[in-house]
Coordinates of N, CA and C in Angstrom, one line a residue:
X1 N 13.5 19.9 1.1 CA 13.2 18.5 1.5 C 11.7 18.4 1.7
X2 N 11.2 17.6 1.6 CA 9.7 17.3 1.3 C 9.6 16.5 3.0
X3 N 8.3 17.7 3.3 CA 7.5 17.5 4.5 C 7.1 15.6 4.9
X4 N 7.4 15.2 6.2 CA 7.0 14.0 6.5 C 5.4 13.8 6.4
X5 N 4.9 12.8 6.0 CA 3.6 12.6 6.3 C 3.5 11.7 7.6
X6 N 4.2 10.8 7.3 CA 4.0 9.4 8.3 C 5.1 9.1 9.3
X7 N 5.0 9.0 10.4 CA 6.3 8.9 11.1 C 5.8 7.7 12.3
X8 N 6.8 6.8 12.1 CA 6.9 5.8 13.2 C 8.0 5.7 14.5
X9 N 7.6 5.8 15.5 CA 8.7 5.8 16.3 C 8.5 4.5 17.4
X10 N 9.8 3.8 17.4 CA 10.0 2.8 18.4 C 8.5 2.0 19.3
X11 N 7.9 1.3 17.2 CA 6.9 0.8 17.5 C 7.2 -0.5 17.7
X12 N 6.2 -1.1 18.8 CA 6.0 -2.1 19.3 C 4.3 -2.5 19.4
X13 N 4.4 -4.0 18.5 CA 2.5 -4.9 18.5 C 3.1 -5.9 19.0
X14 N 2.0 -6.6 19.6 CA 1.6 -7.9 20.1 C 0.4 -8.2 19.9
X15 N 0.4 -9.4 19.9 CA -0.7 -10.5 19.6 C -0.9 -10.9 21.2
X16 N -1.1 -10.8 21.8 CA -1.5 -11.2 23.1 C -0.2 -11.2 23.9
X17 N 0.1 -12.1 24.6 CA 1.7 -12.3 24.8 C 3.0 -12.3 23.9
X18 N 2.3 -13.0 22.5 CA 3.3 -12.7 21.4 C 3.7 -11.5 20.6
X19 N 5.2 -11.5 21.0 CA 5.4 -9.4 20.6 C 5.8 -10.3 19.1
X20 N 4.8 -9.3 17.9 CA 5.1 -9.4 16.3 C 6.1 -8.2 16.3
X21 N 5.7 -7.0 16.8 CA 7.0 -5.9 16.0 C 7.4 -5.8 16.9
X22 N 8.8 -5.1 17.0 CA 9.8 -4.6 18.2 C 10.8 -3.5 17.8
X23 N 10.7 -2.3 18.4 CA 11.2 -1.0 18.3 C 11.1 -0.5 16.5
X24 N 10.3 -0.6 15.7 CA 9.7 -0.6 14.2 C 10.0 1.5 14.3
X25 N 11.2 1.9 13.6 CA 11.0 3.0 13.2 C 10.8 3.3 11.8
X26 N 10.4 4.6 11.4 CA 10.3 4.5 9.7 C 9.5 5.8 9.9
X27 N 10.2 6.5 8.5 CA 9.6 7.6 8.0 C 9.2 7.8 6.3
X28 N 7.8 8.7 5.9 CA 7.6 8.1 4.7 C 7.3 9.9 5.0
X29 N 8.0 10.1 3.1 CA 7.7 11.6 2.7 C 6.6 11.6 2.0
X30 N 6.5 13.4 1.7 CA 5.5 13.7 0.7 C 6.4 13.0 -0.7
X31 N 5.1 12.4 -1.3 CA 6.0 11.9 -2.8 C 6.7 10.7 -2.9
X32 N 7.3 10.3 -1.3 CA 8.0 9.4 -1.2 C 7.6 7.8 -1.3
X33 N 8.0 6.7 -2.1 CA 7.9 5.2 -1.9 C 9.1 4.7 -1.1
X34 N 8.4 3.8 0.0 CA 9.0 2.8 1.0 C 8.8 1.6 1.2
X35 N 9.9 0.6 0.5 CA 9.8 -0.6 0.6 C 9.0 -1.4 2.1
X36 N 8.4 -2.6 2.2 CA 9.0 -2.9 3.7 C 8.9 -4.6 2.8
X37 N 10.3 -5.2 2.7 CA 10.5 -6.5 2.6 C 10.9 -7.2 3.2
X38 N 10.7 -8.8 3.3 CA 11.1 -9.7 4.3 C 10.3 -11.1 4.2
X39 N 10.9 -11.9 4.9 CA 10.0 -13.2 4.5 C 8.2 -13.3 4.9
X40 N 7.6 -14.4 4.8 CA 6.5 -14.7 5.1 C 6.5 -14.9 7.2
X41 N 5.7 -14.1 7.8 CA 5.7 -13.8 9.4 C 6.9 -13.2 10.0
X42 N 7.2 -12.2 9.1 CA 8.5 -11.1 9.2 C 7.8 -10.2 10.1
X43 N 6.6 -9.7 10.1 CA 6.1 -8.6 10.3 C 5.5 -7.6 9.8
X44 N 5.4 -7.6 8.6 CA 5.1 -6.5 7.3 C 3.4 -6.5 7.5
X45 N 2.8 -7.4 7.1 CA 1.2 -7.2 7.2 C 1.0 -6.4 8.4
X46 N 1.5 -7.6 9.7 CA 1.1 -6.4 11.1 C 1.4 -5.2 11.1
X47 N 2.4 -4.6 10.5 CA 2.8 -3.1 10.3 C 1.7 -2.5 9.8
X48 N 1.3 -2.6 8.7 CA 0.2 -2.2 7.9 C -1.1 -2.1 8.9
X49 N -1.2 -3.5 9.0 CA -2.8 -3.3 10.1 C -2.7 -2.5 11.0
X50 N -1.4 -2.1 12.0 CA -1.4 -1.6 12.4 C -1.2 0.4 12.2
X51 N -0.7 0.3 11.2 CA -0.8 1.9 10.5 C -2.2 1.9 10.0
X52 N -3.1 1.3 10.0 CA -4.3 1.4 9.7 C -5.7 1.4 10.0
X53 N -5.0 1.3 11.8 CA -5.5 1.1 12.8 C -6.4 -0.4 12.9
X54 N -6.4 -1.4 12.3 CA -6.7 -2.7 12.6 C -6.3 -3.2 14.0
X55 N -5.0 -2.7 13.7 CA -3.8 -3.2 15.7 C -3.8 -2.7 16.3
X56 N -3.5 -2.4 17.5 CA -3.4 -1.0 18.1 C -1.8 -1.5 19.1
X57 N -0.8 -1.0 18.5 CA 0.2 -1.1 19.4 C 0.1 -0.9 20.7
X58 N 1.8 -1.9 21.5 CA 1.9 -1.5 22.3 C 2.3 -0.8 23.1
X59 N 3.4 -0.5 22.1 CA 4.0 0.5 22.5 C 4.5 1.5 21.3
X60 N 5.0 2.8 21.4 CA 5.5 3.8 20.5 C 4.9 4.4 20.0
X61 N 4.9 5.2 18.9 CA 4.4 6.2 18.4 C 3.8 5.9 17.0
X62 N 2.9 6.0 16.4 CA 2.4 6.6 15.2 C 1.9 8.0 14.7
X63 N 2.7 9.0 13.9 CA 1.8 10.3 13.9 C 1.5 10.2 12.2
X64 N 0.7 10.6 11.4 CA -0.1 10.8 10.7 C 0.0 12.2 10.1
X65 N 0.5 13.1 9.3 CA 1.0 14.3 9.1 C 1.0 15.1 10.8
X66 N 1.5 14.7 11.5 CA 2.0 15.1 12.4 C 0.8 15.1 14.1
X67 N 0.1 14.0 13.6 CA -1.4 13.9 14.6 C -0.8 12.4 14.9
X68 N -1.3 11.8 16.3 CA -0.9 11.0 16.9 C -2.1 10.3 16.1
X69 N -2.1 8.7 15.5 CA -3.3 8.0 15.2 C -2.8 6.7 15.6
X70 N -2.3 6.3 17.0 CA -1.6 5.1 17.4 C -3.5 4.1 17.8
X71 N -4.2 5.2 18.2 CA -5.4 4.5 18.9 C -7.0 5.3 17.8
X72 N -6.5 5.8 16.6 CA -7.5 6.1 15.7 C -8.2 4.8 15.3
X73 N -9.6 5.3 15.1 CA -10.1 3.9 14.6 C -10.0 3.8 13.1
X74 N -10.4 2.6 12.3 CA -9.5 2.6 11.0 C -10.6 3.9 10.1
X75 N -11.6 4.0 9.9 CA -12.5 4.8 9.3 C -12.1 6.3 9.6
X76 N -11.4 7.0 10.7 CA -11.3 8.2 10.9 C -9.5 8.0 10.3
X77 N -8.9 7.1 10.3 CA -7.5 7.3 9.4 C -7.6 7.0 8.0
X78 N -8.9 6.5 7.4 CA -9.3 6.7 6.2 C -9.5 8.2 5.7
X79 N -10.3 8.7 6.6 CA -10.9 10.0 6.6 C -9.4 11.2 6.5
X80 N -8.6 10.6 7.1 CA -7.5 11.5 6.8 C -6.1 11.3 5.9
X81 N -6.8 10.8 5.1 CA -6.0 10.4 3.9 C -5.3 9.2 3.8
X82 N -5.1 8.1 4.8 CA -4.3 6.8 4.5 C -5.3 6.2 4.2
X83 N -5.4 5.1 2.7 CA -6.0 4.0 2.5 C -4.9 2.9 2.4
X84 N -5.3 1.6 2.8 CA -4.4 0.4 2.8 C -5.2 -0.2 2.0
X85 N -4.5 -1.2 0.9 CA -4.9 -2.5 0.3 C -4.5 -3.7 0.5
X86 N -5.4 -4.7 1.1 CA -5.2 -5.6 1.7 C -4.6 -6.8 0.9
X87 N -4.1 -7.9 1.4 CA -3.8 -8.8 -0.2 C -5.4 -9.5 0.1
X88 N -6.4 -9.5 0.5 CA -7.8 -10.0 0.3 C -8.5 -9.2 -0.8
X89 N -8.0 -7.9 -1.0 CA -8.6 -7.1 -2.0 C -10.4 -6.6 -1.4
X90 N -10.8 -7.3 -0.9 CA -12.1 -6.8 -0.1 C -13.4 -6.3 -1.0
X91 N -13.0 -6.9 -2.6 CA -14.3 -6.6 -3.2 C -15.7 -7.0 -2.4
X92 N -16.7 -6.4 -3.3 CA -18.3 -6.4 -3.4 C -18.2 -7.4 -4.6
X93 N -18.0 -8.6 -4.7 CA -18.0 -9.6 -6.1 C -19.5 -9.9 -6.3
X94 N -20.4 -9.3 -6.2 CA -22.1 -9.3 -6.3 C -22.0 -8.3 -7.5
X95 N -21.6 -7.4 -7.0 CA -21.8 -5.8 -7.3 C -21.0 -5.6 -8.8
X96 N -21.6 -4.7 -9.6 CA -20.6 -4.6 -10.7 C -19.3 -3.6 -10.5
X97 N -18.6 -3.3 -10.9 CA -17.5 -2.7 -11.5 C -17.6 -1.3 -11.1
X98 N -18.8 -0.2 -11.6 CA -18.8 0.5 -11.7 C -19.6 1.5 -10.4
X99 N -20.3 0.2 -9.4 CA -20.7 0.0 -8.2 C -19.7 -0.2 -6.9
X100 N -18.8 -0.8 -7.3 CA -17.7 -1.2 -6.3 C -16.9 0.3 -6.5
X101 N -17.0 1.0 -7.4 CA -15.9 2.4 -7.4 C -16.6 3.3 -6.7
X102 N -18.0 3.5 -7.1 CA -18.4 4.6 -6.2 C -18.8 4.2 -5.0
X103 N -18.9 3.0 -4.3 CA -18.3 2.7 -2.8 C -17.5 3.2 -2.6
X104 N -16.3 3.4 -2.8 CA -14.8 4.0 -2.9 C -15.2 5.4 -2.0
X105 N -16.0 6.0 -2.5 CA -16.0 7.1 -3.0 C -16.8 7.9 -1.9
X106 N -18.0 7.1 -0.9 CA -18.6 7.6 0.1 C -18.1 8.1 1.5
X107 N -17.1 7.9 1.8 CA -16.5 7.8 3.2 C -15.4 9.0 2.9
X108 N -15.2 9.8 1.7 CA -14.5 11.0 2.2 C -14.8 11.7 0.9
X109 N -14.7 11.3 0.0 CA -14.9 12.1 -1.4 C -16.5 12.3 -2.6
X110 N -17.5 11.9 -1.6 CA -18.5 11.8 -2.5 C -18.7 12.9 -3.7
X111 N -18.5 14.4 -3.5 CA -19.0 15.2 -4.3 C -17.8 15.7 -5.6
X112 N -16.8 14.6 -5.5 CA -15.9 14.0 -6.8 C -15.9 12.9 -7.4
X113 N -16.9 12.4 -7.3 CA -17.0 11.1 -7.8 C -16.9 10.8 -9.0
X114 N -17.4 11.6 -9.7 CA -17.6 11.5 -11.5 C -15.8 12.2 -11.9
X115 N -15.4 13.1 -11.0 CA -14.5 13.2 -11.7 C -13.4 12.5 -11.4
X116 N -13.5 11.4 -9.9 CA -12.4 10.7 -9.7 C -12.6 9.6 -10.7
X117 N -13.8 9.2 -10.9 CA -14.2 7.7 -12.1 C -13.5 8.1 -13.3
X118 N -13.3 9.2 -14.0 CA -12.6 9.5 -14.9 C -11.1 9.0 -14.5
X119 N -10.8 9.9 -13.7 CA -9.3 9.3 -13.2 C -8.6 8.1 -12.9
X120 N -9.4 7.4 -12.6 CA -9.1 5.6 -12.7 C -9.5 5.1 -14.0
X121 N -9.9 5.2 -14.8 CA -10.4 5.2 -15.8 C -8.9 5.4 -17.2
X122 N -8.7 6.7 -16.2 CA -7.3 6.8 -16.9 C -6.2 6.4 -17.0
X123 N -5.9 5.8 -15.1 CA -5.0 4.6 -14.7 C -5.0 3.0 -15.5
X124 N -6.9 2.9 -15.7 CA -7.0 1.8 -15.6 C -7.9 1.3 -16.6
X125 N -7.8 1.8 -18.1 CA -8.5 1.8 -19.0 C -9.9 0.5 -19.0
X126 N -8.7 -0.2 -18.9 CA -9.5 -1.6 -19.0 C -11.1 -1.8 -18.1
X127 N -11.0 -0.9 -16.9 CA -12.5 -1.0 -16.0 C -13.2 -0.2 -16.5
X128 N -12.9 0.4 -17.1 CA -14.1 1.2 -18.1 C -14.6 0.3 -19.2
X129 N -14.0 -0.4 -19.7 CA -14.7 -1.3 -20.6 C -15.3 -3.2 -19.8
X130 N -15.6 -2.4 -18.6 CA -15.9 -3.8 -18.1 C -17.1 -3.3 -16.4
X131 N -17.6 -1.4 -16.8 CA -17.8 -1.5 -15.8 C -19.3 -2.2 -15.4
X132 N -20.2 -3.0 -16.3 CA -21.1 -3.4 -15.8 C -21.4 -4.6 -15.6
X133 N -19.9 -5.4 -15.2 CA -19.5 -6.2 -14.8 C -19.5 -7.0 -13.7
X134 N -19.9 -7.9 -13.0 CA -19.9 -8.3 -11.7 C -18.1 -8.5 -11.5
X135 N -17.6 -7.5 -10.2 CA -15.9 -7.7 -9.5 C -15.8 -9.6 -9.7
X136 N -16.7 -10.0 -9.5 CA -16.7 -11.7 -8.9 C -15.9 -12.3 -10.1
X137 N -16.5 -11.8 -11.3 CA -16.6 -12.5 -12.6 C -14.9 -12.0 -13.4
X138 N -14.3 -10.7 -12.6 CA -13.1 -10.0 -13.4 C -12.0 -11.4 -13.0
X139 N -10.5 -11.0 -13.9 CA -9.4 -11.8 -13.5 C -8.9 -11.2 -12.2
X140 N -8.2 -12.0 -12.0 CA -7.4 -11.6 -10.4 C -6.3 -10.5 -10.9
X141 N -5.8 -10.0 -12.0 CA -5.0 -8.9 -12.2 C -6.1 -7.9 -12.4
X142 N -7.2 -8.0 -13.2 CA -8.7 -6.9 -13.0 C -9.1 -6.5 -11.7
X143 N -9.3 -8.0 -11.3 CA -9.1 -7.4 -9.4 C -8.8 -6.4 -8.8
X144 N -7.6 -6.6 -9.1 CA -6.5 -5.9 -8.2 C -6.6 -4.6 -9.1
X145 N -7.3 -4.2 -10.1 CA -7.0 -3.0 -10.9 C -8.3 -2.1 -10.0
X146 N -9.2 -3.2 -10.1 CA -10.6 -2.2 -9.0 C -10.4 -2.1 -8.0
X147 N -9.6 -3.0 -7.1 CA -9.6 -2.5 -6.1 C -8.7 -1.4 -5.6
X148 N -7.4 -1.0 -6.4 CA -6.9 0.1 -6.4 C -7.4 1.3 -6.8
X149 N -8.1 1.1 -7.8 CA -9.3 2.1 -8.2 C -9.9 2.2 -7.3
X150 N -10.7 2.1 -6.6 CA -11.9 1.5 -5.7 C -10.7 2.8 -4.4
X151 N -9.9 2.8 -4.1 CA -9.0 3.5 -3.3 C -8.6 4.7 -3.6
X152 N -8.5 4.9 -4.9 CA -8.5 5.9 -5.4 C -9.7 6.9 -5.1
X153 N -10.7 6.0 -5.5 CA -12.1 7.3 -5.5 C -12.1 8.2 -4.3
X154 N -11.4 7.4 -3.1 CA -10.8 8.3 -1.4 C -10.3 9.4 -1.9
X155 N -9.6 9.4 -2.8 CA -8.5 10.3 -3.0 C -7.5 10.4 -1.5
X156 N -7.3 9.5 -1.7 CA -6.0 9.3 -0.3 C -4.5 10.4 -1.0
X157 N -4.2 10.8 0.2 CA -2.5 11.0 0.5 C -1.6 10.0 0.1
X158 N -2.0 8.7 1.0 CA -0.8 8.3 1.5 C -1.7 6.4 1.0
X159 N -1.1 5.5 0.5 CA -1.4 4.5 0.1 C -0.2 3.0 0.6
X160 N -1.3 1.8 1.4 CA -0.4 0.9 1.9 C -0.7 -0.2 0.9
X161 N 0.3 -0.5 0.0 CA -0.2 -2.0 -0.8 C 0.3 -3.1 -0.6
X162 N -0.3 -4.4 0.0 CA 0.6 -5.5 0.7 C 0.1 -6.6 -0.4
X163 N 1.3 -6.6 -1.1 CA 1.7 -7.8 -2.1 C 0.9 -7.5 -3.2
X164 N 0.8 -6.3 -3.9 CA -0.4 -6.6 -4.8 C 0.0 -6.6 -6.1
X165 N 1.2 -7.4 -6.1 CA 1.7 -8.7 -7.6 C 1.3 -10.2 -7.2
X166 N 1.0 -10.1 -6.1 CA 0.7 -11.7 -5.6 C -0.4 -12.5 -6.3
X167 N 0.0 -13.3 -6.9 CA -0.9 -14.1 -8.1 C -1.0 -13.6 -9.4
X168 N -0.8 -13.0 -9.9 CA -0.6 -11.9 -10.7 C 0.2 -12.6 -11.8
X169 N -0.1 -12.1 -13.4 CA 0.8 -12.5 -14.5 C 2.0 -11.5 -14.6
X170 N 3.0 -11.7 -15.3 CA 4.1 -10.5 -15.5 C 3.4 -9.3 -15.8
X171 N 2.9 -9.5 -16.8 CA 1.8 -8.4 -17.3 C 1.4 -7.4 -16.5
X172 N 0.3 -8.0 -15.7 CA -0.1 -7.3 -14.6 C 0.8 -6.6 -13.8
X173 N 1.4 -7.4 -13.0 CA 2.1 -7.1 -12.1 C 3.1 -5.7 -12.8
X174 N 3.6 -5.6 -14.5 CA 4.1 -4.4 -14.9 C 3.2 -2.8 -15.0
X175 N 2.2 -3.4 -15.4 CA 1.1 -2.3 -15.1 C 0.8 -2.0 -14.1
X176 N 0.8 -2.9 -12.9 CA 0.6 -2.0 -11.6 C 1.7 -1.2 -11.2
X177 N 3.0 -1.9 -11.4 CA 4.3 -1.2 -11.2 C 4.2 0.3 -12.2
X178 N 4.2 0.3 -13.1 CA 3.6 1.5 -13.8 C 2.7 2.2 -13.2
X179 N 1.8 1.7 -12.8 CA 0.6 2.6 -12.1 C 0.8 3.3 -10.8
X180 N 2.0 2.8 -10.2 CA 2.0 3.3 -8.5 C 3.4 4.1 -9.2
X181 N 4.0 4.1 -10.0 CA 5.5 5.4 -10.0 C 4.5 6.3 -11.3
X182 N 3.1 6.0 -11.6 CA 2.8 7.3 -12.0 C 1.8 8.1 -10.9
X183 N 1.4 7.1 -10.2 CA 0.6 7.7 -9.2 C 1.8 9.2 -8.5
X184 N 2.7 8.3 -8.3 CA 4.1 9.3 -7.2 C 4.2 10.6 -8.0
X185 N 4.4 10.5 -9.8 CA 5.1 11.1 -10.1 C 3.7 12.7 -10.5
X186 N 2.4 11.6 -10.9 CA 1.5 12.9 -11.5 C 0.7 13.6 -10.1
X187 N 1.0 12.9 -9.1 CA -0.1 13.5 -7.8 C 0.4 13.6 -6.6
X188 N 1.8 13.1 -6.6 CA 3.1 13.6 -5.4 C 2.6 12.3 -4.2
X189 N 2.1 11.6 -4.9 CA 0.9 10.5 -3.3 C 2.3 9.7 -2.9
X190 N 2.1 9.9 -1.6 CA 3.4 8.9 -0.9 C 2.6 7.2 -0.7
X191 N 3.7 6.2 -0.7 CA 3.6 5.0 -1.0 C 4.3 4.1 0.1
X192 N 3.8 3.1 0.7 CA 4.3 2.4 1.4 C 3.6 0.8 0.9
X193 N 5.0 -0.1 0.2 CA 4.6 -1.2 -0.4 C 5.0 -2.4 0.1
X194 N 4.3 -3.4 0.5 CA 5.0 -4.5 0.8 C 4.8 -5.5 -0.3
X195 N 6.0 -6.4 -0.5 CA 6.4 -6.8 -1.6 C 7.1 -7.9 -1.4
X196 N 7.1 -8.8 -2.0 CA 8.1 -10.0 -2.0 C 8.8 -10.2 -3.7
X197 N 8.1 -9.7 -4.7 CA 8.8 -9.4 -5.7 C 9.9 -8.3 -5.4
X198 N 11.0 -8.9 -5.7 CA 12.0 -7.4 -5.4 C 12.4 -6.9 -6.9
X199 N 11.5 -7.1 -8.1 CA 11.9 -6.6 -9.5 C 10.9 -5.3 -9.3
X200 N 10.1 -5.4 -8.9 CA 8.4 -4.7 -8.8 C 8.8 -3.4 -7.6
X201 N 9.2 -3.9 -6.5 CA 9.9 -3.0 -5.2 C 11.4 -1.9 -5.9
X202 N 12.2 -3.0 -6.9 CA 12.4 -2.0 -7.0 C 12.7 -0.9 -8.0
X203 N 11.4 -1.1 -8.9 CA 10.7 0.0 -9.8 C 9.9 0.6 -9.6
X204 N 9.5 0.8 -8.1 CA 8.5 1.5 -7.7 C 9.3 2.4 -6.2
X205 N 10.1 2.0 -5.4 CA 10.2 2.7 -4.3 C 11.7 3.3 -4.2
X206 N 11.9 4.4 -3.0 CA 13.4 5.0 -3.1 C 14.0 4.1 -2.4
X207 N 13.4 4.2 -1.2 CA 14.6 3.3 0.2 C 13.5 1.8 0.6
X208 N 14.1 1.2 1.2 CA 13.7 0.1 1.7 C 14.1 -0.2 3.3
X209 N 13.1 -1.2 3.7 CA 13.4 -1.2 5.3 C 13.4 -3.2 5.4
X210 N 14.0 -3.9 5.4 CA 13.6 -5.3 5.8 C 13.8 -6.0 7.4
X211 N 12.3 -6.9 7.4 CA 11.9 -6.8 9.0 C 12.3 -8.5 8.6
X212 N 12.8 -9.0 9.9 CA 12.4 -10.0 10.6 C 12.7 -10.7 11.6
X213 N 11.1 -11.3 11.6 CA 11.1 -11.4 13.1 C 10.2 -9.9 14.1
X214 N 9.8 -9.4 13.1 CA 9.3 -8.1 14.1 C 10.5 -7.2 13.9
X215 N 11.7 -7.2 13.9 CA 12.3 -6.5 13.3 C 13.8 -5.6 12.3
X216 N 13.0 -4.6 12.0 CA 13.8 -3.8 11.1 C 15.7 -4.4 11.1
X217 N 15.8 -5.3 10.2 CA 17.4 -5.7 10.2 C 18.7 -5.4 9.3
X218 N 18.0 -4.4 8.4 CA 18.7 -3.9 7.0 C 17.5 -2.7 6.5
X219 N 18.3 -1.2 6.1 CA 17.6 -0.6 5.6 C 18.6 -0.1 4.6
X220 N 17.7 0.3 3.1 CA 18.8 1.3 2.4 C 18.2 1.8 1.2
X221 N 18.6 2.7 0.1 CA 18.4 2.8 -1.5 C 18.0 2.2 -1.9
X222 N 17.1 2.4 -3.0 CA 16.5 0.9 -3.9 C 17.8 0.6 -4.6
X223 N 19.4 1.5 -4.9 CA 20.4 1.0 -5.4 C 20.5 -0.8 -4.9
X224 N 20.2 -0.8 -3.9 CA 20.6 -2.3 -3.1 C 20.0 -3.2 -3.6
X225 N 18.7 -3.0 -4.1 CA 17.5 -4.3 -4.4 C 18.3 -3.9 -6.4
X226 N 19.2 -3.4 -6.7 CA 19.5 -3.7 -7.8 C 20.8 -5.1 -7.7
X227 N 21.2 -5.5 -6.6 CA 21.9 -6.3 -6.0 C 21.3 -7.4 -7.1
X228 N 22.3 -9.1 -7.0 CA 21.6 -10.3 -6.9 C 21.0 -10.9 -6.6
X229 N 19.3 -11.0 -6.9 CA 18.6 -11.4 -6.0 C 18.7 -12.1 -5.0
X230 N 19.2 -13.3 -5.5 CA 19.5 -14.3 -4.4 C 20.0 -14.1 -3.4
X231 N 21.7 -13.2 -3.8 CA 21.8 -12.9 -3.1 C 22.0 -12.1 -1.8
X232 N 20.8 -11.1 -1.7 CA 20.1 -10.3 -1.4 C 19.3 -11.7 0.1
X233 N 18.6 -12.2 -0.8 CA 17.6 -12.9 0.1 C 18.2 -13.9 0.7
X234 N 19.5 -14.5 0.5 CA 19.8 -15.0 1.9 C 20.7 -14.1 2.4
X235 N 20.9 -12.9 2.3 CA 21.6 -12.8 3.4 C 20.6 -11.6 4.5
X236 N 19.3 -11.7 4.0 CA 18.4 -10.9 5.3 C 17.2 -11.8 5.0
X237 N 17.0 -12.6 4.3 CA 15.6 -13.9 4.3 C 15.7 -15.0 5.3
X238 N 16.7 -14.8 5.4 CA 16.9 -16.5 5.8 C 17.7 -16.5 7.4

């Protein structure tokens, strides 16, 4: 069985007096993809921000290949291999293409830079033929191709992607799905996706967890999200 990286125990966030999660468990392997689906103010973003140290719970545990990072700040949980992708994407849209990657690339992995650029390159043919490009000027599926690139150059472990089919053509959205079950399969990188496509969720992940309300109300196999969509989504969307 393949070593835990990420382990959540009977987490709890608030927004001031408003509790967003409530008793939130979940464990994510080496290698492993983990759904987290559910409607719009289910709780899934705050999960994230909060595995990424944006939040800082209020209660429970977060460990990090086995190190407490409930109150890490977000740059020293970069530093140890979790990158998150935000659905803002967080380009440099001034900056060209090939400028935005090796930003990527300063905050843990500088003295691989040329050979990570190759490696996205490889994922993501297309930024190679666009790297002197201003981000500002790319499509919103190019976007989202740099800014996953742009994540890569970390060389992260462990990767959080929140929604990143959202606006997106079928197109795209297949080649990202391709890109994260080759990331799993050529570099063992574990995956935690939030998703509202459940065609995309479930070509990319094993189990799934769905929140709402803050919390966890159905977990199982991606066998499940081969279900009816519909009806799937009312009977834990709604």
């Amino acid at each position: 069985m393949h070593d835990t990286v990420l382990k959540i125990s009977d987490l709890d966030v608030r927004y001031g007096a408003i509790p967003a999660l409530h008793a939130v468990d979940m464990t994510l392997r080496e290698g492993e993809a983990v759904g987290l689906l559910g409607a719009n103010g289910a709780g899934k973003t705050t999960l994230l921000n909060t595995l990424s140290g944006f939040l800082r719970p209020s209660a429970g545990r977060i460990e990090l290949f086995g190190k407490d990072i409930g109150r890490a700040a977000p740059h020293t949980i970069v530093r140890r291999g979790l990158l998150h992708l935000s659905q803002e994407r967080d380009l440099f849209g001034e900056l060209t293409v090939i400028d935005n990657l090796r930003i990527g690339s300063i905050s843990r992995a500088p003295k691989t830079a040329s050979r990570n650029l190759e490696r996205v390159f490889h994922y993501f043919p297309r930024l190679r033929e666009r790297v002197s490009q201003a981000a500002a000027t790319l499509s919103g599926g190019e976007q989202q191709m740099l800014a996953i690139g742009r994540a890569l150059m970390a060389e992260p472990t462990i990767m959080l992607f929140d929604e990143p089919s959202a606006g997106l053509s079928p197109l795209f959205v297949h080649e990202i799905g391709a890109m994260m079950c080759a990331l799993r399969k050529d570099e063992g990188m574990s995956i935690v996706l939030v998703e509202q496509n459940m065609k995309l969720a479930a070509q990319v992940v094993d189990r799934f967890h769905i929140l709402r309300a803050g919390h966890v109300v159905a977990e199982g196999p991606v066998s499940e999200l081969e279900k009816d969509h519909e009806e799937l989504a009312r009977e834990y969307y709604l």
